[in-house]
Short mmCIF file of N, CA and C and ligand atoms in Angstrom, two decimals:
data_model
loop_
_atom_site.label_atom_id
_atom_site.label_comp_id
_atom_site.label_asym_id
_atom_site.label_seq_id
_atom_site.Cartn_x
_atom_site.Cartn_y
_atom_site.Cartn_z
N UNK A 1 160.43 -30.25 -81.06
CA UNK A 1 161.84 -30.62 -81.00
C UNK A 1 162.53 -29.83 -79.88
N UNK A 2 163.42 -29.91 -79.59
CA UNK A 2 164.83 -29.48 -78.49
C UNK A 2 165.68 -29.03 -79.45
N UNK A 3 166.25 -27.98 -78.68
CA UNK A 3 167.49 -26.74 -79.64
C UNK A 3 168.38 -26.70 -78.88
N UNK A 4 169.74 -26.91 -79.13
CA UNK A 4 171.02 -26.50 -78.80
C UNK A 4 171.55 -25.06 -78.92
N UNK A 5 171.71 -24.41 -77.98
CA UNK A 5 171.82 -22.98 -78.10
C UNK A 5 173.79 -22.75 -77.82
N UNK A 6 173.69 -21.65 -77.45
CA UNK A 6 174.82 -20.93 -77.96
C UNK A 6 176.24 -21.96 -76.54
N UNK A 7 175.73 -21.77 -75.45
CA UNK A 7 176.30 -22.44 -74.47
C UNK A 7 177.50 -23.82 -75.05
N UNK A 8 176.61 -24.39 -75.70
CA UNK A 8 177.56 -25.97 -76.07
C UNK A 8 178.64 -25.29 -77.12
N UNK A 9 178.97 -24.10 -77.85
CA UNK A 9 180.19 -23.69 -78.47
C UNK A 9 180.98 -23.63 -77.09
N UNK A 10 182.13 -23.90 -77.74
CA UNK A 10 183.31 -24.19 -76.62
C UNK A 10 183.28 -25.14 -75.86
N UNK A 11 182.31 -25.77 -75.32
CA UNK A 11 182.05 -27.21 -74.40
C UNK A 11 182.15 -28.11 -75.58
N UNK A 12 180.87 -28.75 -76.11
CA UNK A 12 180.43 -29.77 -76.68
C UNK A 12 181.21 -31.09 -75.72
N UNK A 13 179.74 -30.91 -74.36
CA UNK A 13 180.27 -32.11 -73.62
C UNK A 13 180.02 -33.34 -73.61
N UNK A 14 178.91 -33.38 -74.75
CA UNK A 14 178.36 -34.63 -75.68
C UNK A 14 177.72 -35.45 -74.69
N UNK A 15 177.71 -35.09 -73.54
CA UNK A 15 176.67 -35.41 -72.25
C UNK A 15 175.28 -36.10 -72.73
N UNK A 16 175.03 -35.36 -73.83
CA UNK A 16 173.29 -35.03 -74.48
C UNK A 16 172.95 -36.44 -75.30
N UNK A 17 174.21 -36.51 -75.81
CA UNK A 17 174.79 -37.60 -76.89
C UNK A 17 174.45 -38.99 -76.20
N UNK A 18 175.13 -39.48 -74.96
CA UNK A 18 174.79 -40.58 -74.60
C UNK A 18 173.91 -40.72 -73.73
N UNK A 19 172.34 -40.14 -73.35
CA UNK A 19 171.28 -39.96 -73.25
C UNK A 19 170.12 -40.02 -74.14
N UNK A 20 170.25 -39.59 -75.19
CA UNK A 20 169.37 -39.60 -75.89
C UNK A 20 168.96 -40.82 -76.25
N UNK A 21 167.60 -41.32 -75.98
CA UNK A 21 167.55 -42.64 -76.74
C UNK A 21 167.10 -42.90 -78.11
N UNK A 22 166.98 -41.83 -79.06
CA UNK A 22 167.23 -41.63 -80.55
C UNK A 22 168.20 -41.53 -81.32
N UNK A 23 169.39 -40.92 -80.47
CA UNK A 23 170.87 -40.68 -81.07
C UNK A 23 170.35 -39.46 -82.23
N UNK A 24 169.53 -38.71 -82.04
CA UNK A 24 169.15 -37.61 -83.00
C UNK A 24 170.08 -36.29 -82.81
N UNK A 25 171.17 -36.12 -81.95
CA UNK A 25 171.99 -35.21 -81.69
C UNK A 25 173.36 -35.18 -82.49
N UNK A 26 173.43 -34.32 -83.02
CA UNK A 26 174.93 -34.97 -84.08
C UNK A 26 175.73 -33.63 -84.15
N UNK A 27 177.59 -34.01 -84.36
CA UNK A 27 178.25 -33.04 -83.86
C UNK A 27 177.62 -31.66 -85.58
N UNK A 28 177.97 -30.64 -85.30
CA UNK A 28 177.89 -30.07 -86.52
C UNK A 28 179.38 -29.26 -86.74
N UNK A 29 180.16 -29.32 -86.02
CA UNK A 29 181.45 -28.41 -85.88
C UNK A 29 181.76 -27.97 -84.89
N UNK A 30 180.94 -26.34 -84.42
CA UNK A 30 181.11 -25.47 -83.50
C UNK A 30 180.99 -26.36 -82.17
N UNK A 31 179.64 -26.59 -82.46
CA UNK A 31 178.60 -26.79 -81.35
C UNK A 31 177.96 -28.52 -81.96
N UNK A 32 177.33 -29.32 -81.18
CA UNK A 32 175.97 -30.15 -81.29
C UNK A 32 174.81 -29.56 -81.88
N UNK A 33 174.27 -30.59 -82.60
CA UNK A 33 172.79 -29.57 -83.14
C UNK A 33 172.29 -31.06 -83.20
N UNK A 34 170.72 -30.55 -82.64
CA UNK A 34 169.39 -32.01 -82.83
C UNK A 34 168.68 -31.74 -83.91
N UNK A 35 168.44 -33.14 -84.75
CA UNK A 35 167.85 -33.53 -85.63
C UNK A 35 165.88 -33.05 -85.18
N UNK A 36 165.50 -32.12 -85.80
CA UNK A 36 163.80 -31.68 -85.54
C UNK A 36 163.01 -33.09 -85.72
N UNK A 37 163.68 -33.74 -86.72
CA UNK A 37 162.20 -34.60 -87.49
C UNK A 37 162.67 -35.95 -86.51
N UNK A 38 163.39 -35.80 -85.65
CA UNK A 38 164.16 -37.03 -85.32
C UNK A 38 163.81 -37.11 -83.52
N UNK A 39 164.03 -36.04 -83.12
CA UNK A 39 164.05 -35.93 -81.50
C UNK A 39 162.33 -36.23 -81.42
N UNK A 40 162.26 -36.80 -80.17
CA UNK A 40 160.90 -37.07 -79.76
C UNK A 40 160.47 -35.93 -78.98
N UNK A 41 161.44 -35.47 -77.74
CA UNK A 41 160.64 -34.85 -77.05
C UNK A 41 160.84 -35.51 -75.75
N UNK A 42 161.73 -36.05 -75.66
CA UNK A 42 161.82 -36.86 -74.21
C UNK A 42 162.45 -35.66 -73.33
N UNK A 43 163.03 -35.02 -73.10
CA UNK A 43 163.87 -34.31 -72.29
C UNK A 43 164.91 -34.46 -71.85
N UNK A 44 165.04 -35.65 -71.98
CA UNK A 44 166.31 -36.52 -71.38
C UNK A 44 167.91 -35.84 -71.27
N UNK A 45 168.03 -34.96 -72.57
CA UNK A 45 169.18 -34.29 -72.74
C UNK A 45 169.07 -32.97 -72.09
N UNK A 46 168.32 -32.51 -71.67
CA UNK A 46 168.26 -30.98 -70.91
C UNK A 46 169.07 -31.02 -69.89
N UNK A 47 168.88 -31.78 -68.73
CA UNK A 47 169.49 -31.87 -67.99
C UNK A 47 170.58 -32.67 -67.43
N UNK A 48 171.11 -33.47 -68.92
CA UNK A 48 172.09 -33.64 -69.07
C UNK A 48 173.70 -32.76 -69.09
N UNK A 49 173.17 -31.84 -69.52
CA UNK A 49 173.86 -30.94 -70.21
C UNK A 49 174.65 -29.83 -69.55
N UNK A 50 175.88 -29.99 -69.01
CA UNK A 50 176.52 -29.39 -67.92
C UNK A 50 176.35 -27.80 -67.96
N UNK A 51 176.20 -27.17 -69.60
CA UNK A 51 176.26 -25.79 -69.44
C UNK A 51 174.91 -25.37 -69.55
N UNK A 52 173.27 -26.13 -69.52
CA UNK A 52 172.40 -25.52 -69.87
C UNK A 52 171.97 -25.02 -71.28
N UNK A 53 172.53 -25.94 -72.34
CA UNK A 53 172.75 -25.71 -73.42
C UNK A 53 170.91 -25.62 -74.45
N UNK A 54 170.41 -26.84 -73.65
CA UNK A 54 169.37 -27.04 -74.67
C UNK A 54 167.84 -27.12 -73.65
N UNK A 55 167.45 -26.86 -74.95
CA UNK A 55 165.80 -26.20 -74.80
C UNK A 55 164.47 -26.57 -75.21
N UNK A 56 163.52 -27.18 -75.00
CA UNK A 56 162.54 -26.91 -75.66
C UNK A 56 162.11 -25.80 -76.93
N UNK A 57 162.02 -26.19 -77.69
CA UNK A 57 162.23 -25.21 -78.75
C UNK A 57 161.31 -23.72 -78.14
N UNK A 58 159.74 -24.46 -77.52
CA UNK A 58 159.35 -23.01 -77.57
C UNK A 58 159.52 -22.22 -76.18
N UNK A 59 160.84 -22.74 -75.86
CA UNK A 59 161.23 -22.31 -74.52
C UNK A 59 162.56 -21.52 -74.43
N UNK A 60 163.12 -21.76 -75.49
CA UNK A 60 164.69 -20.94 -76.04
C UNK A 60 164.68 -19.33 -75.67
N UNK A 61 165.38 -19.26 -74.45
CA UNK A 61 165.51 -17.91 -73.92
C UNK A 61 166.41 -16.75 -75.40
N UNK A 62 165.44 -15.41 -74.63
CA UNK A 62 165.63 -14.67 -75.49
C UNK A 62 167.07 -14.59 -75.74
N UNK A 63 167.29 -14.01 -77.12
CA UNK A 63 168.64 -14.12 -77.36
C UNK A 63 169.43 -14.85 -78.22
N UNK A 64 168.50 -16.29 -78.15
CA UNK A 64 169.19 -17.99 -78.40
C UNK A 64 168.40 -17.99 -79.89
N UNK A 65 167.53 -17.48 -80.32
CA UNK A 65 166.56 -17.77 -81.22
C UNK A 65 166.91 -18.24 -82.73
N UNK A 66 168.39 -17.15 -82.60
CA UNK A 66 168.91 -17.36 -84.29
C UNK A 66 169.23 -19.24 -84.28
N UNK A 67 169.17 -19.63 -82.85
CA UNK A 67 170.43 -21.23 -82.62
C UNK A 67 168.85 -22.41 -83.49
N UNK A 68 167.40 -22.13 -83.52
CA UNK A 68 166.54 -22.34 -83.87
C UNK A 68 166.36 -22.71 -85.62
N UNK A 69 166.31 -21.59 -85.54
CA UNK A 69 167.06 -22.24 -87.16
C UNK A 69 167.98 -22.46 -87.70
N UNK A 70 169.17 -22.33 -86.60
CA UNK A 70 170.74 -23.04 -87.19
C UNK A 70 170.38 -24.69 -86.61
N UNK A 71 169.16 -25.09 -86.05
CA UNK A 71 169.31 -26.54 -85.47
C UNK A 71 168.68 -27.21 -86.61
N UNK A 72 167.45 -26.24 -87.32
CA UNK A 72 166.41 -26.61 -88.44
C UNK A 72 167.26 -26.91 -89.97
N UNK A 73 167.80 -25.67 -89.90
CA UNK A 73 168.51 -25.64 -91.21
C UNK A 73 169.66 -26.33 -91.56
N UNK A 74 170.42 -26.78 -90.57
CA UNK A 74 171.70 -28.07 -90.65
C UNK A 74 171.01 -29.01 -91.27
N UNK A 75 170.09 -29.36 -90.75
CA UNK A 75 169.24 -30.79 -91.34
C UNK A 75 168.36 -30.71 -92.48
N UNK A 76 168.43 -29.27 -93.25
CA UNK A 76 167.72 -28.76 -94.37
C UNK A 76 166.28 -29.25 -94.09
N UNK A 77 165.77 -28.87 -93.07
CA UNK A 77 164.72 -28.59 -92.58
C UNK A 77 163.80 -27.06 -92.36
FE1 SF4 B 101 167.13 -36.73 -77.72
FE2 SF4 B 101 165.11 -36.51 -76.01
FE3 SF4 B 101 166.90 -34.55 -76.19
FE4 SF4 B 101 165.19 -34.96 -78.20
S1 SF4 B 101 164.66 -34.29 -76.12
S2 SF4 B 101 167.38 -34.60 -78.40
S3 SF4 B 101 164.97 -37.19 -78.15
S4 SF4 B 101 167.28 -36.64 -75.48
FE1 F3S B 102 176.70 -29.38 -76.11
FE2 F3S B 102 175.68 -29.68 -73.70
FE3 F3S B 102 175.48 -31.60 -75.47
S1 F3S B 102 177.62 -28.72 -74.20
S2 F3S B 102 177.26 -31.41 -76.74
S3 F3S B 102 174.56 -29.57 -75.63
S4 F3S B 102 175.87 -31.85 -73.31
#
């Protein structure tokens, strides 16, 4: 899956949103958070994403890690 990290608080430029061709990205409040069981894996939203927000999960720079299981656990995953 792809993780939304700390960057999209305060933006949420939903850039990611009309890219995705799953629609597996959904607002959660703060920030955007992607659906794990849902995203394929396309990439499509990475570089969408004006602030650099999202990641390959096993690519989530140090720091971002807690945003990993706030993307898992929204979806009670
Ligand atoms: Fe959607 Fe692809 Fe991004 Fe996953 S990697 S959230 S499927 S655009
Ligand atoms: Fe957030 Fe970037 Fe999407 S700011 S809503 S992850 S385009």
């Amino acid at each position: 899956t792809h993780i939304i990290t700390s960057p999209c608080i305060g933006t949420k430029d939903q850039a990611c949103t009309e890219v995705c061709p799953v629609e597996c990205i959904y607002d959660a409040g703060e920030l955007f958070l992607i659906h794990p069981d849902e995203c394929i894996d396309c990439g499509a939203c990475v570089p969408a994403c004006p602030v650099s927000a999202i990641f390959p999960e096993e690519d989530v720079p140090a720091g971002e890690e807690p945003f990993i299981a706030r993307n898992h656990e929204f979806f009670g995953a």
